[in-house]
Amino acid sequence: MLTYFYRVTKYDPSDRDEHGSYTGPEDTVSDHGEVEAAYLQALAAFAKDTGIGHLAVREPKVASLAHFGVEPPLDGFGLDGLFPSGPADFHDGAEVPLDVGLELVRAMLRDNGAWCRLEVEDTFAAHVGWDQYLYISSSQPCVEALVRTRDLGLFAERMDASPYGFEEEEEGIQRPGDDDFWACLHRAVCDGVAGILEETYLEGATRWHHLTVDTISTVRAGLAPRARLEVWPPLSPDVETVLRALPTEGLIEGVWQDESGRILSAVANEDDFPELTARISSASTAALLSVYADERVPLFAAVMPDQDGVLRARWRTVPTPNDRHWALHHHQS
């Protein structure tokens, strides 16, 4: 179990006020140089003291509409060149060697747009917070790493817990994307109730899939590991009626099928409605979906389990009425 929690920063604790806020001269962005390198060397020292050489990516996310980092996000989110098969390998549960984990931390220190927790279950964890705060947790005291961190000019402060450790959501049954889910989806497609699948493969990044009886198996095979899935009704061929339903203001997500059969989407506000209208006008089918949580209700939803059938992803879907019916039946059985 993780027993030792440290906050590793370039901020001298003597430069904090009575509330713990830093008041010294250090900037809140990475210098892309010696100080940034010191962070990575310190993390490597903690990993060495703990005896680990690989890390698991957990709860990965990329910048979407809202990006709150100090530096602007990069194209590719700082992931280019880090994975053998490209950014598609940046997913929950992905195992990476320590050197790749260090480069992910570099990207997070630079606000490149990608973020994740890096963990070895019950052994080690590292998270980058706001303003160049690096949180490291270990099952070992990491005495040599603490000395190394100090020699690098950084400060390692003992904490009771990491503020970026994962917190379990409210208890409840999470529907897995197992054979039962896909059989339910197949029936819904056959009945004309379901027509598109929204795949959230990273927090902040989604893909849309057109569903037919003939394509369901192909779609399932191509999903990202541990993806979050939401099933929606078929797109409407009455594109003009869809466009007439645009609100006068606020945010809305347009979803449409282009000439090549791809399902595309865009979130727009009233200033972007003319461009959204132009893009959807040439579509064969389309729909408008609310972006507000209490109004955005898919037919049913699930999270993909691992290949052994175990649901290890820690993110959750919001239960729909269909999901609650499934949970009740699942509990009774």
GROMACS .gro file of C-alpha atoms in nm:
model
  333
    1MET     CA    1   0.000   0.000   0.000
    2LEU     CA    2   0.108   0.357  -0.058
    3THR     CA    3   0.239   0.499   0.270
    4TYR     CA    4   0.467   0.785   0.171
    5PHE     CA    5   0.335   1.096  -0.003
    6TYR     CA    6   0.554   1.383  -0.122
    7ARG     CA    7   0.499   1.714  -0.293
    8VAL     CA    8   0.801   1.785  -0.513
    9THR     CA    9   0.840   2.143  -0.637
   10LYS     CA   10   1.086   2.420  -0.715
   11TYR     CA   11   0.914   2.637  -0.452
   12ASP     CA   12   1.109   2.697  -0.130
   13PRO     CA   13   0.875   2.630   0.167
   14SER     CA   14   1.025   2.932   0.343
   15ASP     CA   15   0.862   3.150   0.076
   16ARG     CA   16   0.509   3.051   0.176
   17ASP     CA   17   0.271   3.266   0.375
   18GLU     CA   18   0.067   3.159   0.676
   19HIS     CA   19  -0.193   3.004   0.443
   20GLY     CA   20   0.065   2.796   0.257
   21SER     CA   21   0.051   3.008  -0.060
   22TYR     CA   22   0.381   3.059  -0.238
   23THR     CA   23   0.503   3.420  -0.243
   24GLY     CA   24   0.854   3.375  -0.380
   25PRO     CA   25   1.011   3.460  -0.718
   26GLU     CA   26   0.968   3.129  -0.902
   27ASP     CA   27   0.744   3.131  -1.211
   28THR     CA   28   0.455   2.887  -1.248
   29VAL     CA   29   0.559   2.763  -1.593
   30SER     CA   30   0.828   2.517  -1.692
   31ASP     CA   31   1.164   2.660  -1.790
   32HIS     CA   32   1.198   2.382  -2.053
   33GLY     CA   33   1.553   2.354  -1.921
   34GLU     CA   34   1.751   2.270  -1.608
   35VAL     CA   35   1.465   2.299  -1.359
   36GLU     CA   36   1.234   2.086  -1.573
   37ALA     CA   37   1.511   1.829  -1.609
   38ALA     CA   38   1.552   1.831  -1.229
   39TYR     CA   39   1.185   1.738  -1.188
   40LEU     CA   40   1.229   1.440  -1.418
   41GLN     CA   41   1.551   1.328  -1.248
   42ALA     CA   42   1.380   1.349  -0.911
   43LEU     CA   43   1.089   1.139  -1.031
   44ALA     CA   44   1.332   0.883  -1.176
   45ALA     CA   45   1.507   0.868  -0.838
   46PHE     CA   46   1.181   0.797  -0.657
   47ALA     CA   47   1.098   0.526  -0.911
   48LYS     CA   48   1.442   0.370  -0.862
   49ASP     CA   49   1.406   0.371  -0.483
   50THR     CA   50   1.066   0.204  -0.519
   51GLY     CA   51   1.208  -0.056  -0.758
   52ILE     CA   52   0.986   0.004  -1.058
   53GLY     CA   53   1.069   0.032  -1.428
   54HIS     CA   54   0.722   0.052  -1.583
   55LEU     CA   55   0.411   0.256  -1.512
   56ALA     CA   56   0.044   0.229  -1.602
   57VAL     CA   57  -0.141   0.521  -1.758
   58ARG     CA   58  -0.460   0.593  -1.563
   59GLU     CA   59  -0.749   0.831  -1.635
   60PRO     CA   60  -0.581   0.990  -1.940
   61LYS     CA   61  -0.728   1.308  -2.079
   62VAL     CA   62  -0.655   1.568  -2.343
   63ALA     CA   63  -0.747   1.934  -2.371
   64SER     CA   64  -1.089   1.986  -2.530
   65LEU     CA   65  -1.308   2.294  -2.531
   66ALA     CA   66  -1.179   2.412  -2.196
   67HIS     CA   67  -0.802   2.425  -2.145
   68PHE     CA   68  -0.686   2.582  -1.822
   69GLY     CA   69  -0.310   2.535  -1.853
   70VAL     CA   70  -0.076   2.832  -1.852
   71GLU     CA   71   0.083   2.735  -2.184
   72PRO     CA   72  -0.126   2.668  -2.498
   73PRO     CA   73  -0.184   2.303  -2.589
   74LEU     CA   74   0.023   2.157  -2.873
   75ASP     CA   75  -0.097   1.971  -3.178
   76GLY     CA   76  -0.070   1.607  -3.071
   77PHE     CA   77  -0.090   1.715  -2.703
   78GLY     CA   78   0.280   1.639  -2.654
   79LEU     CA   79   0.230   1.270  -2.731
   80ASP     CA   80   0.404   1.259  -3.070
   81GLY     CA   81   0.679   1.001  -3.079
   82LEU     CA   82   0.609   0.856  -2.735
   83PHE     CA   83   0.418   0.544  -2.840
   84PRO     CA   84   0.506   0.281  -3.104
   85SER     CA   85   0.163   0.301  -3.268
   86GLY     CA   86   0.112   0.672  -3.206
   87PRO     CA   87  -0.125   0.854  -2.968
   88ALA     CA   88  -0.382   0.571  -2.999
   89ASP     CA   89  -0.167   0.383  -2.745
   90PHE     CA   90  -0.233   0.658  -2.488
   91HIS     CA   91  -0.525   0.495  -2.312
   92ASP     CA   92  -0.628   0.390  -1.966
   93GLY     CA   93  -0.425   0.092  -1.851
   94ALA     CA   94  -0.148   0.133  -2.109
   95GLU     CA   95   0.185   0.008  -1.973
   96VAL     CA   96   0.480   0.236  -2.049
   97PRO     CA   97   0.849   0.210  -1.960
   98LEU     CA   98   0.981   0.464  -1.714
   99ASP     CA   99   1.150   0.675  -1.982
  100VAL     CA  100   0.817   0.721  -2.161
  101GLY     CA  101   0.651   0.799  -1.829
  102LEU     CA  102   0.909   1.072  -1.772
  103GLU     CA  103   0.831   1.222  -2.114
  104LEU     CA  104   0.461   1.220  -2.029
  105VAL     CA  105   0.545   1.413  -1.712
  106ARG     CA  106   0.748   1.657  -1.921
  107ALA     CA  107   0.443   1.712  -2.145
  108MET     CA  108   0.228   1.772  -1.837
  109LEU     CA  109   0.477   2.016  -1.686
  110ARG     CA  110   0.464   2.207  -2.014
  111ASP     CA  111   0.082   2.208  -2.034
  112ASN     CA  112   0.101   2.041  -2.375
  113GLY     CA  113  -0.259   1.925  -2.342
  114ALA     CA  114  -0.229   1.561  -2.230
  115TRP     CA  115  -0.266   1.458  -1.866
  116CYS     CA  116  -0.281   1.130  -1.677
  117ARG     CA  117  -0.191   0.962  -1.355
  118LEU     CA  118   0.106   0.725  -1.368
  119GLU     CA  119   0.081   0.431  -1.131
  120VAL     CA  120   0.195   0.090  -1.023
  121GLU     CA  121  -0.092  -0.053  -0.822
  122ASP     CA  122  -0.033  -0.036  -0.446
  123THR     CA  123   0.331   0.053  -0.511
  124PHE     CA  124   0.383   0.392  -0.678
  125ALA     CA  125   0.197   0.689  -0.821
  126ALA     CA  126   0.290   1.024  -0.976
  127HIS     CA  127   0.064   1.313  -1.077
  128VAL     CA  128   0.132   1.664  -1.204
  129GLY     CA  129  -0.091   1.932  -1.056
  130TRP     CA  130  -0.131   2.301  -1.121
  131ASP     CA  131   0.166   2.539  -1.126
  132GLN     CA  132   0.447   2.284  -1.151
  133TYR     CA  133   0.345   2.076  -0.849
  134LEU     CA  134   0.456   1.714  -0.878
  135TYR     CA  135   0.300   1.466  -0.636
  136ILE     CA  136   0.475   1.133  -0.578
  137SER     CA  137   0.347   0.846  -0.368
  138SER     CA  138   0.536   0.528  -0.285
  139SER     CA  139   0.519   0.217  -0.075
  140GLN     CA  140   0.881   0.291   0.025
  141PRO     CA  141   1.030   0.587   0.215
  142CYS     CA  142   1.263   0.667  -0.078
  143VAL     CA  143   1.538   0.809   0.144
  144GLU     CA  144   1.797   0.826  -0.134
  145ALA     CA  145   1.546   0.996  -0.367
  146LEU     CA  146   1.481   1.262  -0.106
  147VAL     CA  147   1.853   1.337  -0.088
  148ARG     CA  148   1.877   1.339  -0.467
  149THR     CA  149   1.582   1.578  -0.492
  150ARG     CA  150   1.744   1.817  -0.250
  151ASP     CA  151   2.074   1.800  -0.441
  152LEU     CA  152   1.884   1.890  -0.759
  153GLY     CA  153   1.763   2.212  -0.598
  154LEU     CA  154   1.403   2.097  -0.554
  155PHE     CA  155   1.197   2.058  -0.240
  156ALA     CA  156   1.021   1.735  -0.136
  157GLU     CA  157   0.761   1.797   0.133
  158ARG     CA  158   0.592   1.511   0.317
  159MET     CA  159   0.213   1.505   0.288
  160ASP     CA  160  -0.070   1.298   0.433
  161ALA     CA  161  -0.204   1.211   0.087
  162SER     CA  162  -0.188   1.319  -0.273
  163PRO     CA  163  -0.465   1.563  -0.372
  164TYR     CA  164  -0.457   1.405  -0.716
  165GLY     CA  165  -0.509   1.049  -0.604
  166PHE     CA  166  -0.813   0.889  -0.760
  167GLU     CA  167  -1.133   0.919  -0.560
  168GLU     CA  168  -1.397   0.654  -0.608
  169GLU     CA  169  -1.734   0.783  -0.725
  170GLU     CA  170  -2.058   0.696  -0.551
  171GLU     CA  171  -2.123   0.327  -0.519
  172GLY     CA  172  -2.337   0.169  -0.785
  173ILE     CA  173  -2.326  -0.091  -1.055
  174GLN     CA  174  -2.137   0.020  -1.366
  175ARG     CA  175  -2.266  -0.148  -1.679
  176PRO     CA  176  -1.980  -0.318  -1.865
  177GLY     CA  177  -1.956  -0.330  -2.244
  178ASP     CA  178  -1.971  -0.709  -2.237
  179ASP     CA  179  -2.150  -0.962  -2.459
  180ASP     CA  180  -2.481  -0.882  -2.289
  181PHE     CA  181  -2.441  -0.512  -2.370
  182TRP     CA  182  -2.359  -0.584  -2.734
  183ALA     CA  183  -2.652  -0.823  -2.767
  184CYS     CA  184  -2.877  -0.544  -2.634
  185LEU     CA  185  -2.720  -0.302  -2.881
  186HIS     CA  186  -2.775  -0.546  -3.168
  187ARG     CA  187  -3.145  -0.574  -3.084
  188ALA     CA  188  -3.176  -0.195  -3.060
  189VAL     CA  189  -3.015  -0.151  -3.402
  190CYS     CA  190  -3.237  -0.422  -3.556
  191ASP     CA  191  -3.544  -0.248  -3.414
  192GLY     CA  192  -3.433   0.088  -3.553
  193VAL     CA  193  -3.401   0.235  -3.203
  194ALA     CA  194  -3.023   0.279  -3.202
  195GLY     CA  195  -2.810   0.413  -3.485
  196ILE     CA  196  -2.488   0.572  -3.362
  197LEU     CA  197  -2.232   0.499  -3.092
  198GLU     CA  198  -2.029   0.765  -2.914
  199GLU     CA  199  -1.690   0.635  -2.799
  200THR     CA  200  -1.503   0.842  -2.543
  201TYR     CA  201  -1.155   0.695  -2.570
  202LEU     CA  202  -0.990   0.970  -2.361
  203GLU     CA  203  -1.145   1.226  -2.133
  204GLY     CA  204  -1.195   1.516  -2.374
  205ALA     CA  205  -1.180   1.307  -2.695
  206THR     CA  206  -1.458   1.112  -2.868
  207ARG     CA  207  -1.523   0.919  -3.186
  208TRP     CA  208  -1.861   0.849  -3.347
  209HIS     CA  209  -1.959   0.524  -3.519
  210HIS     CA  210  -2.247   0.454  -3.756
  211LEU     CA  211  -2.424   0.136  -3.648
  212THR     CA  212  -2.586  -0.120  -3.873
  213VAL     CA  213  -2.638  -0.491  -3.819
  214ASP     CA  214  -2.340  -0.554  -4.048
  215THR     CA  215  -2.102  -0.307  -3.880
  216ILE     CA  216  -2.156  -0.373  -3.509
  217SER     CA  217  -1.883  -0.639  -3.484
  218THR     CA  218  -1.633  -0.420  -3.670
  219VAL     CA  219  -1.710  -0.123  -3.448
  220ARG     CA  220  -1.666  -0.334  -3.134
  221ALA     CA  221  -1.331  -0.470  -3.251
  222GLY     CA  222  -1.196  -0.121  -3.319
  223LEU     CA  223  -1.279   0.041  -2.985
  224ALA     CA  224  -1.005   0.174  -2.760
  225PRO     CA  225  -0.933  -0.027  -2.444
  226ARG     CA  226  -1.155   0.074  -2.153
  227ALA     CA  227  -1.351   0.321  -2.368
  228ARG     CA  228  -1.670   0.476  -2.237
  229LEU     CA  229  -1.968   0.410  -2.466
  230GLU     CA  230  -2.298   0.589  -2.518
  231VAL     CA  231  -2.565   0.468  -2.759
  232TRP     CA  232  -2.788   0.717  -2.943
  233PRO     CA  233  -3.087   0.696  -3.181
  234PRO     CA  234  -3.025   0.702  -3.558
  235LEU     CA  235  -2.945   1.035  -3.719
  236SER     CA  236  -3.236   1.200  -3.896
  237PRO     CA  237  -3.247   1.224  -4.277
  238ASP     CA  238  -3.459   1.539  -4.241
  239VAL     CA  239  -3.160   1.771  -4.210
  240GLU     CA  240  -3.366   2.086  -4.263
  241THR     CA  241  -3.585   2.008  -3.964
  242VAL     CA  242  -3.277   1.934  -3.755
  243LEU     CA  243  -3.128   2.273  -3.841
  244ARG     CA  244  -3.452   2.454  -3.763
  245ALA     CA  245  -3.421   2.317  -3.408
  246LEU     CA  246  -3.100   2.510  -3.342
  247PRO     CA  247  -3.146   2.717  -3.025
  248THR     CA  248  -3.112   3.093  -3.035
  249GLU     CA  249  -2.820   3.086  -2.792
  250GLY     CA  250  -2.607   2.857  -2.579
  251LEU     CA  251  -2.403   2.550  -2.661
  252ILE     CA  252  -2.517   2.260  -2.878
  253GLU     CA  253  -2.344   1.961  -3.035
  254GLY     CA  254  -2.416   1.888  -3.398
  255VAL     CA  255  -2.364   1.532  -3.521
  256TRP     CA  256  -2.384   1.443  -3.890
  257GLN     CA  257  -2.281   1.189  -4.152
  258ASP     CA  258  -2.070   1.322  -4.439
  259GLU     CA  259  -2.055   1.205  -4.801
  260SER     CA  260  -1.798   0.936  -4.721
  261GLY     CA  261  -2.014   0.789  -4.444
  262ARG     CA  262  -1.808   0.925  -4.155
  263ILE     CA  263  -1.989   1.047  -3.844
  264LEU     CA  264  -1.861   1.389  -3.744
  265SER     CA  265  -1.949   1.622  -3.459
  266ALA     CA  266  -1.882   1.976  -3.342
  267VAL     CA  267  -1.979   2.173  -3.035
  268ALA     CA  268  -2.085   2.528  -3.118
  269ASN     CA  269  -2.236   2.836  -2.957
  270GLU     CA  270  -2.454   3.097  -3.122
  271ASP     CA  271  -2.154   3.268  -3.280
  272ASP     CA  272  -2.059   2.943  -3.452
  273PHE     CA  273  -2.410   2.844  -3.566
  274PRO     CA  274  -2.367   2.977  -3.923
  275GLU     CA  275  -2.056   2.762  -3.972
  276LEU     CA  276  -2.224   2.461  -3.809
  277THR     CA  277  -2.528   2.508  -4.033
  278ALA     CA  278  -2.308   2.521  -4.341
  279ARG     CA  279  -2.133   2.199  -4.245
  280ILE     CA  280  -2.452   2.009  -4.163
  281SER     CA  281  -2.648   2.136  -4.466
  282SER     CA  282  -2.462   1.904  -4.702
  283ALA     CA  283  -2.494   1.602  -4.473
  284SER     CA  284  -2.715   1.305  -4.550
  285THR     CA  285  -2.830   1.270  -4.188
  286ALA     CA  286  -2.785   1.474  -3.872
  287ALA     CA  287  -2.892   1.537  -3.513
  288LEU     CA  288  -2.849   1.796  -3.240
  289LEU     CA  289  -2.750   1.688  -2.890
  290SER     CA  290  -2.747   1.893  -2.573
  291VAL     CA  291  -2.410   1.937  -2.405
  292TYR     CA  292  -2.569   1.993  -2.064
  293ALA     CA  293  -2.546   1.692  -1.836
  294ASP     CA  294  -2.908   1.689  -1.717
  295GLU     CA  295  -3.034   1.709  -2.077
  296ARG     CA  296  -2.786   1.475  -2.244
  297VAL     CA  297  -2.936   1.128  -2.200
  298PRO     CA  298  -2.831   0.846  -2.433
  299LEU     CA  299  -3.033   0.528  -2.479
  300PHE     CA  300  -2.787   0.328  -2.269
  301ALA     CA  301  -2.419   0.338  -2.181
  302ALA     CA  302  -2.128   0.122  -2.072
  303VAL     CA  303  -1.754   0.104  -2.012
  304MET     CA  304  -1.545  -0.154  -2.196
  305PRO     CA  305  -1.393  -0.426  -1.977
  306ASP     CA  306  -1.048  -0.573  -2.037
  307GLN     CA  307  -1.008  -0.879  -2.256
  308ASP     CA  308  -1.043  -1.107  -1.953
  309GLY     CA  309  -1.386  -0.958  -1.885
  310VAL     CA  310  -1.280  -0.759  -1.577
  311LEU     CA  311  -1.388  -0.394  -1.563
  312ARG     CA  312  -1.076  -0.211  -1.443
  313ALA     CA  313  -1.146   0.134  -1.585
  314ARG     CA  314  -1.228   0.369  -1.299
  315TRP     CA  315  -1.433   0.625  -1.490
  316ARG     CA  316  -1.808   0.585  -1.495
  317THR     CA  317  -2.107   0.656  -1.715
  318VAL     CA  318  -2.417   0.835  -1.592
  319PRO     CA  319  -2.686   0.564  -1.564
  320THR     CA  320  -2.975   0.598  -1.806
  321PRO     CA  321  -3.323   0.455  -1.735
  322ASN     CA  322  -3.224   0.153  -1.945
  323ASP     CA  323  -2.902   0.111  -1.745
  324ARG     CA  324  -3.092   0.129  -1.415
  325HIS     CA  325  -3.330  -0.141  -1.542
  326TRP     CA  326  -3.028  -0.350  -1.637
  327ALA     CA  327  -2.872  -0.294  -1.293
  328LEU     CA  328  -3.193  -0.401  -1.118
  329HIS     CA  329  -3.214  -0.718  -1.328
  330HIS     CA  330  -2.841  -0.782  -1.278
  331HIS     CA  331  -2.874  -0.745  -0.900
  332GLN     CA  332  -3.174  -0.978  -0.883
  333SER     CA  333  -2.997  -1.241  -1.089
   0.00000   0.00000   0.00000
